[in-house]
mmCIF file of C-alpha atoms in Angstrom:
data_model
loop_
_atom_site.group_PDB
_atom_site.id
_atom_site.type_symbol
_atom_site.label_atom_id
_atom_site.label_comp_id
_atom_site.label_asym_id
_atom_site.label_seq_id
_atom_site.Cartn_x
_atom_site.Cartn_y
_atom_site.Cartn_z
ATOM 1 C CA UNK L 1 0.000 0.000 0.000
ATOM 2 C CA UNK L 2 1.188 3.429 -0.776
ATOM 3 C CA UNK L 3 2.024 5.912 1.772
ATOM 4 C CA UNK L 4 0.273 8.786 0.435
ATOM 5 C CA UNK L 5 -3.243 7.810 1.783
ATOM 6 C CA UNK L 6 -4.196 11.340 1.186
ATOM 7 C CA UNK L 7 -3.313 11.236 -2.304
ATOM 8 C CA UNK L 8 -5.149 8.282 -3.201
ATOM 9 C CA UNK L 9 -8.213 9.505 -1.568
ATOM 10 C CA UNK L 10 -7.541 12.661 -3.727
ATOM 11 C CA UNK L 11 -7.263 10.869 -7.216
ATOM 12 C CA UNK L 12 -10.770 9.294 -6.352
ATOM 13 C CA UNK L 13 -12.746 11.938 -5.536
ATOM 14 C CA UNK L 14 -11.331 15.182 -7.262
ATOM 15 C CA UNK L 15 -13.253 14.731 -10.714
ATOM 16 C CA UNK L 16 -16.460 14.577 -8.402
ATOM 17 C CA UNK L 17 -15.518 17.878 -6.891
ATOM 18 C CA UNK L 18 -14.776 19.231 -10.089
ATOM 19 C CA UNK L 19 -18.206 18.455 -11.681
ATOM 20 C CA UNK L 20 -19.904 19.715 -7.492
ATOM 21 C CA UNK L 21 -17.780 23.303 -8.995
ATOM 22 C CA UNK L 22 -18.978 23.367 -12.337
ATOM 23 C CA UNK L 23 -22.804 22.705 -10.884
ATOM 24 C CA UNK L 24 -22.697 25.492 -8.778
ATOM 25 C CA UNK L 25 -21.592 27.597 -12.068
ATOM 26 C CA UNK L 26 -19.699 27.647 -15.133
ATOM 27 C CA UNK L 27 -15.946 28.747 -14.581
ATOM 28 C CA UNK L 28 -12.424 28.659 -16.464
ATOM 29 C CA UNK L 29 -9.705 26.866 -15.757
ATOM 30 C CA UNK L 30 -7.724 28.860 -13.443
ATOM 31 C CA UNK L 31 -10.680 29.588 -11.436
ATOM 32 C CA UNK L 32 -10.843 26.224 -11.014
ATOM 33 C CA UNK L 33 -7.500 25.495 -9.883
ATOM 34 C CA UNK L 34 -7.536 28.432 -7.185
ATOM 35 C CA UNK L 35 -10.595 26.671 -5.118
ATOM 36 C CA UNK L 36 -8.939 23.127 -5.975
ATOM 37 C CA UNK L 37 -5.524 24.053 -4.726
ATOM 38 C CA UNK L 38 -6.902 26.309 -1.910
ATOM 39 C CA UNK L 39 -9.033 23.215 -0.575
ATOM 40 C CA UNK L 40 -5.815 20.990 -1.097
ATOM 41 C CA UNK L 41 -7.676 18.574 -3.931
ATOM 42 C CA UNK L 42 -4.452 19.617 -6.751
ATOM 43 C CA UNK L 43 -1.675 20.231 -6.398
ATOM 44 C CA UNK L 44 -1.113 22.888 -9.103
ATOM 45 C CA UNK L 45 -3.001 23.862 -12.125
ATOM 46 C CA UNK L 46 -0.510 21.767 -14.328
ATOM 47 C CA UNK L 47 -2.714 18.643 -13.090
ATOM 48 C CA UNK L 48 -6.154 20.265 -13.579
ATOM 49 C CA UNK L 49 -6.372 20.463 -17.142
ATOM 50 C CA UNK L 50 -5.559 16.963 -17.728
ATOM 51 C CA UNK L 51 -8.708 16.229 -15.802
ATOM 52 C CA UNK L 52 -10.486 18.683 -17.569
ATOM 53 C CA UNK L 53 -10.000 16.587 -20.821
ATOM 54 C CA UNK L 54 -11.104 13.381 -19.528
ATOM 55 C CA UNK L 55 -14.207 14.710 -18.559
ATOM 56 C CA UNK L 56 -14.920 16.608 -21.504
ATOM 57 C CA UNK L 57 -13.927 13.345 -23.664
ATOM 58 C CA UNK L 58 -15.994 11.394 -21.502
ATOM 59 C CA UNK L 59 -18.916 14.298 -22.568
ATOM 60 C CA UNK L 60 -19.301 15.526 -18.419
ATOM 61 C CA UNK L 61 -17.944 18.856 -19.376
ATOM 62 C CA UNK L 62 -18.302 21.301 -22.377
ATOM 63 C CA UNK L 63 -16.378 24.126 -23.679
ATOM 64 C CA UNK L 64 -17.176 28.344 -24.552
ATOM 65 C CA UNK L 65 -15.087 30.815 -24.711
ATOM 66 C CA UNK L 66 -15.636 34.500 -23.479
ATOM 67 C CA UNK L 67 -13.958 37.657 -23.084
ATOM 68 C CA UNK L 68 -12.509 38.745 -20.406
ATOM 69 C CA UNK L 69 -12.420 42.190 -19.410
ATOM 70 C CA UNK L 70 -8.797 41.987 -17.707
ATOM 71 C CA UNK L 71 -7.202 40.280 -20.310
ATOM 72 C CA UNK L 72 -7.913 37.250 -23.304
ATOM 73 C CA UNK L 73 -10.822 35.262 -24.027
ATOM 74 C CA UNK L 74 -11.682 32.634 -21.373
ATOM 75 C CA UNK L 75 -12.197 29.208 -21.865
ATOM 76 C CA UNK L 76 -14.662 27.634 -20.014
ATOM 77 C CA UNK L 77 -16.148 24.770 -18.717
ATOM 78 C CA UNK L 78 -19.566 23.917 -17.771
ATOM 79 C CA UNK L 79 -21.661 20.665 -16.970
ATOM 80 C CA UNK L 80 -23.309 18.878 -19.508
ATOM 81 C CA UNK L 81 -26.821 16.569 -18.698
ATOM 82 C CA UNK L 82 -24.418 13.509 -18.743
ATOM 83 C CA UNK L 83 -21.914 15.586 -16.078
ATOM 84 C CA UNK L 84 -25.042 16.183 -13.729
ATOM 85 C CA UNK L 85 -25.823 12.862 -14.266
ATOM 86 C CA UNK L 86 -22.831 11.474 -12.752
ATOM 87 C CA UNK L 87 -22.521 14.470 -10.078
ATOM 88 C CA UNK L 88 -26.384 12.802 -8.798
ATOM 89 C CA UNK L 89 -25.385 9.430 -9.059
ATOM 90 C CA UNK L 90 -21.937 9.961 -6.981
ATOM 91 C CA UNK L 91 -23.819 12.514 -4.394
ATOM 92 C CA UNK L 92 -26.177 9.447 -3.823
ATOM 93 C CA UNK L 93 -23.830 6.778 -3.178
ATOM 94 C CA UNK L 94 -21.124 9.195 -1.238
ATOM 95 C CA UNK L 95 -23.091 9.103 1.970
ATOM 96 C CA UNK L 96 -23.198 5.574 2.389
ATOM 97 C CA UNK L 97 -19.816 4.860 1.174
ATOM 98 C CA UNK L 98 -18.086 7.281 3.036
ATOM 99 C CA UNK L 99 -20.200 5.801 6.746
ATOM 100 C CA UNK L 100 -19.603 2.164 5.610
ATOM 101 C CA UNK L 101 -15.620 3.480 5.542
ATOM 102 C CA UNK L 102 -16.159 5.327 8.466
ATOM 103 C CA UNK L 103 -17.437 2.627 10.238
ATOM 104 C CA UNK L 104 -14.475 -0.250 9.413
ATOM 105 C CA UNK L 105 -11.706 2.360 10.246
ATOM 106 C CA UNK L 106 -12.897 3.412 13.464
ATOM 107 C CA UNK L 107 -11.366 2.422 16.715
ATOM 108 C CA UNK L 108 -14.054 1.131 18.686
ATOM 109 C CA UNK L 109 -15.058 -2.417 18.135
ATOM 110 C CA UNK L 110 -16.751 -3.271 15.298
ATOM 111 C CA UNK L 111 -19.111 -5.532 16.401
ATOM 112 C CA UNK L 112 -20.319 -3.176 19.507
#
């Protein structure tokens, strides 16, 4: 087993919080990265976009651009149906999943 537990739990979950982002509202990537890296999900914005491919490949995530009033036009990314989709079907099982874990890794004894 790898040391890094947090990193593994990170890999699993961080497309998930990327589509939770993009339901709230559409934003671009370094927008993205700031809330990712602030909450400790990526490590820089170098790993984000990456990410950002799969999902649009996999059809979770579309593509506009926009200008920007500080600068270049703005690429970006919003949820598609199949994106909320997986957002509701991942919100549904995290609850249970995350108890079920909860509940094997405590302390106390299991069959208390």
């Amino acid at each position: 087993m790898t040391a890094d537990v947090g990193a593994q739990l990170r890999k699993g979950v961080v497309e998930y919080c990327v589509l939770g982002l993009l339901a709230r509202e559409p934003m671009y990537g370094w927008q993205l990265s700031e809330l990712l890296i602030g909450h400790g999900m990526i490590a820089s914005i170098g790993s984000l976009y990456p990410l950002l491919s799969r999902l649009r490949a996999q059809g979770l995530v579309s593509t506009y651009e926009e200008a920007s009033e500080s600068g270049p036009v703005r690429k970006y990314y919003r949820l598609t149906d199949s994106g909320t989709g997986q957002l509701e079907n991942f919100r549904e099982q995290w609850g249970t999943f995350a108890a079920t874990v909860q509940a094997l890794v405590r302390e106390d004894d299991i069959h208390g």
